[in-house]
C-alpha positions as a LaTeX table, in Angstrom:
\begin{tabular}{lrrr}
\hline
Residue & $x$ (\AA) & $y$ (\AA) & $z$ (\AA) \\
\hline
Unk1 & $-33.47$ & 22.69 & 1.89 \\
Unk2 & $-30.61$ & 20.36 & 0.98 \\
Unk3 & $-29.72$ & 20.34 & $-2.68$ \\
Unk4 & $-26.93$ & 19.17 & $-4.94$ \\
Unk5 & $-26.61$ & 20.47 & $-8.49$ \\
Unk6 & $-24.24$ & 18.96 & $-11.04$ \\
Unk7 & $-22.88$ & 20.79 & $-14.05$ \\
Unk8 & $-20.09$ & 20.62 & $-16.59$ \\
Unk9 & $-21.16$ & 17.60 & $-18.57$ \\
Unk10 & $-21.10$ & 17.51 & $-22.32$ \\
Unk11 & $-19.67$ & 15.86 & $-25.39$ \\
Unk12 & $-15.99$ & 14.98 & $-25.44$ \\
Unk13 & $-13.86$ & 12.92 & $-27.80$ \\
Unk14 & $-12.16$ & 9.72 & $-26.66$ \\
Unk15 & $-8.91$ & 10.53 & $-24.91$ \\
Unk16 & $-10.15$ & 13.94 & $-23.89$ \\
Unk17 & $-10.78$ & 15.44 & $-20.48$ \\
Unk18 & $-13.74$ & 16.94 & $-18.72$ \\
Unk19 & $-14.43$ & 18.32 & $-15.27$ \\
Unk20 & $-17.86$ & 18.07 & $-13.74$ \\
Unk21 & $-18.91$ & 20.06 & $-10.70$ \\
Unk22 & $-21.33$ & 19.57 & $-7.85$ \\
Unk23 & $-22.52$ & 22.58 & $-5.88$ \\
Unk24 & $-24.24$ & 22.04 & $-2.55$ \\
Unk25 & $-26.79$ & 24.34 & $-0.98$ \\
Unk26 & $-28.58$ & 24.20 & 2.33 \\
Unk27 & $-25.79$ & 22.32 & 4.09 \\
Unk28 & $-22.05$ & 22.39 & 4.58 \\
Unk29 & $-20.67$ & 20.01 & 2.00 \\
Unk30 & $-17.35$ & 19.59 & 3.77 \\
Unk31 & $-19.08$ & 17.84 & 6.68 \\
Unk32 & $-20.18$ & 14.95 & 4.46 \\
Unk33 & $-18.64$ & 12.17 & 2.48 \\
Unk34 & $-19.29$ & 13.04 & $-1.16$ \\
Unk35 & $-19.53$ & 10.49 & $-3.93$ \\
Unk36 & $-19.75$ & 10.51 & $-7.68$ \\
Unk37 & $-21.85$ & 7.85 & $-9.35$ \\
Unk38 & $-22.78$ & 7.19 & $-12.94$ \\
Unk39 & $-25.53$ & 5.40 & $-14.77$ \\
Unk40 & $-25.44$ & 4.37 & $-18.40$ \\
Unk41 & $-28.54$ & 3.31 & $-20.36$ \\
Unk42 & $-29.58$ & $-0.19$ & $-19.42$ \\
Unk43 & $-27.14$ & $-0.38$ & $-16.53$ \\
Unk44 & $-27.42$ & 0.14 & $-12.81$ \\
Unk45 & $-25.96$ & 3.14 & $-11.06$ \\
Unk46 & $-22.38$ & 2.49 & $-10.05$ \\
Unk47 & $-19.93$ & 4.22 & $-7.78$ \\
Unk48 & $-17.10$ & 6.07 & $-9.48$ \\
Unk49 & $-15.27$ & 8.04 & $-6.85$ \\
Unk50 & $-15.76$ & 9.45 & $-3.39$ \\
Unk51 & $-14.07$ & 11.95 & $-1.13$ \\
Unk52 & $-13.90$ & 11.31 & 2.59 \\
Unk53 & $-14.80$ & 14.00 & 5.05 \\
Unk54 & $-12.61$ & 12.53 & 7.78 \\
Unk55 & $-9.64$ & 11.32 & 5.77 \\
Unk56 & $-9.64$ & 13.89 & 2.97 \\
Unk57 & $-8.70$ & 11.17 & 0.52 \\
Unk58 & $-10.50$ & 9.77 & $-2.48$ \\
Unk59 & $-11.64$ & 6.25 & $-3.17$ \\
Unk60 & $-11.96$ & 5.31 & $-6.83$ \\
Unk61 & $-13.51$ & 2.45 & $-8.72$ \\
Unk62 & $-11.00$ & 0.19 & $-10.45$ \\
Unk63 & $-12.34$ & 1.21 & $-13.86$ \\
Unk64 & $-11.34$ & 4.85 & $-13.35$ \\
Unk65 & $-8.21$ & 4.64 & $-11.20$ \\
Unk66 & $-5.43$ & 6.68 & $-12.69$ \\
Unk67 & $-7.86$ & 8.60 & $-14.90$ \\
Unk68 & $-10.35$ & 10.31 & $-12.59$ \\
Unk69 & $-9.60$ & 12.55 & $-9.64$ \\
Unk70 & $-11.95$ & 14.14 & $-7.16$ \\
Unk71 & $-11.44$ & 17.31 & $-5.16$ \\
Unk72 & $-13.32$ & 19.67 & $-2.87$ \\
Unk73 & $-13.42$ & 23.45 & $-2.58$ \\
Unk74 & $-15.02$ & 24.15 & 0.79 \\
Unk75 & $-15.13$ & 27.91 & 0.21 \\
Unk76 & $-17.33$ & 27.37 & $-2.84$ \\
Unk77 & $-19.23$ & 24.46 & $-1.28$ \\
Unk78 & $-18.33$ & 22.53 & $-4.41$ \\
Unk79 & $-16.81$ & 19.20 & $-5.30$ \\
Unk80 & $-15.28$ & 18.31 & $-8.65$ \\
Unk81 & $-14.59$ & 15.21 & $-10.65$ \\
Unk82 & $-11.72$ & 15.59 & $-13.11$ \\
Unk83 & $-11.99$ & 12.98 & $-15.83$ \\
Unk84 & $-9.00$ & 12.30 & $-18.06$ \\
Unk85 & $-8.34$ & 9.92 & $-20.92$ \\
Unk86 & $-12.04$ & 9.44 & $-21.35$ \\
Unk87 & $-13.34$ & 6.33 & $-23.04$ \\
Unk88 & $-16.66$ & 5.67 & $-24.78$ \\
Unk89 & $-17.60$ & 3.35 & $-21.93$ \\
Unk90 & $-17.44$ & 6.34 & $-19.58$ \\
Unk91 & $-20.58$ & 7.70 & $-21.25$ \\
Unk92 & $-23.26$ & 8.05 & $-18.59$ \\
Unk93 & $-25.23$ & 10.43 & $-16.48$ \\
Unk94 & $-22.99$ & 11.44 & $-13.60$ \\
Unk95 & $-24.51$ & 12.08 & $-10.20$ \\
Unk96 & $-23.04$ & 13.50 & $-7.04$ \\
Unk97 & $-24.33$ & 12.46 & $-3.65$ \\
Unk98 & $-23.73$ & 13.22 & 0.01 \\
Unk99 & $-23.54$ & 10.78 & 2.89 \\
Unk100 & $-24.06$ & 11.32 & 6.60 \\
Unk101 & $-22.69$ & 10.18 & 8.91 \\
Unk102 & $-19.38$ & 9.95 & 7.11 \\
Unk103 & $-17.34$ & 6.78 & 7.14 \\
Unk104 & $-15.05$ & 6.38 & 10.16 \\
Unk105 & $-12.22$ & 5.83 & 7.72 \\
Unk106 & $-12.49$ & 5.77 & 3.92 \\
Unk107 & $-15.69$ & 6.70 & 2.11 \\
Unk108 & $-17.64$ & 3.98 & 0.38 \\
Unk109 & $-18.77$ & 3.60 & $-3.22$ \\
Unk110 & $-21.93$ & 1.81 & $-2.16$ \\
Unk111 & $-24.85$ & 3.89 & $-3.38$ \\
Unk112 & $-27.08$ & 2.89 & $-0.48$ \\
Unk113 & $-24.78$ & 4.76 & 1.86 \\
Unk114 & $-25.71$ & 8.09 & 0.30 \\
Unk115 & $-28.81$ & 10.06 & 1.20 \\
Unk116 & $-28.78$ & 13.28 & $-0.83$ \\
Unk117 & $-28.54$ & 13.20 & $-4.60$ \\
Unk118 & $-28.28$ & 15.62 & $-7.46$ \\
Unk119 & $-30.18$ & 15.23 & $-10.71$ \\
Unk120 & $-27.13$ & 14.38 & $-12.78$ \\
Unk121 & $-25.19$ & 15.75 & $-15.72$ \\
Unk122 & $-24.75$ & 13.92 & $-19.01$ \\
Unk123 & $-21.24$ & 13.00 & $-20.14$ \\
Unk124 & $-20.94$ & 11.61 & $-23.65$ \\
Unk125 & $-17.63$ & 10.30 & $-24.98$ \\
Unk126 & $-17.78$ & 9.87 & $-28.73$ \\
Unk127 & $-15.95$ & 10.72 & $-31.92$ \\
\hline
\end{tabular}
């Protein structure tokens, strides 16, 4: 059974940092493109960052470039999203997702490309 489980969300003050994790079970995570998406109340789910299986590079949305960084630990079957200089507008439920087949080059932030999804972890940025 393929499953993704996010964790590490919580309340953080503006300007702070937080790392969220995504643990995969039932499949080898390092054979997939992995993406992080977020959804705020009243808004559609949007792509935040992804990590390419083939290229081993990340692709980030313009709104988070320079602030967010994604990484993978194959031994732990886990991917991470390091979020720095957090802003109130970053408040959302953060989801990880896996895509197969992976992109021939860079991973995509298009949500329709992803087939396996976690249930999300809440990140709230507030004073």
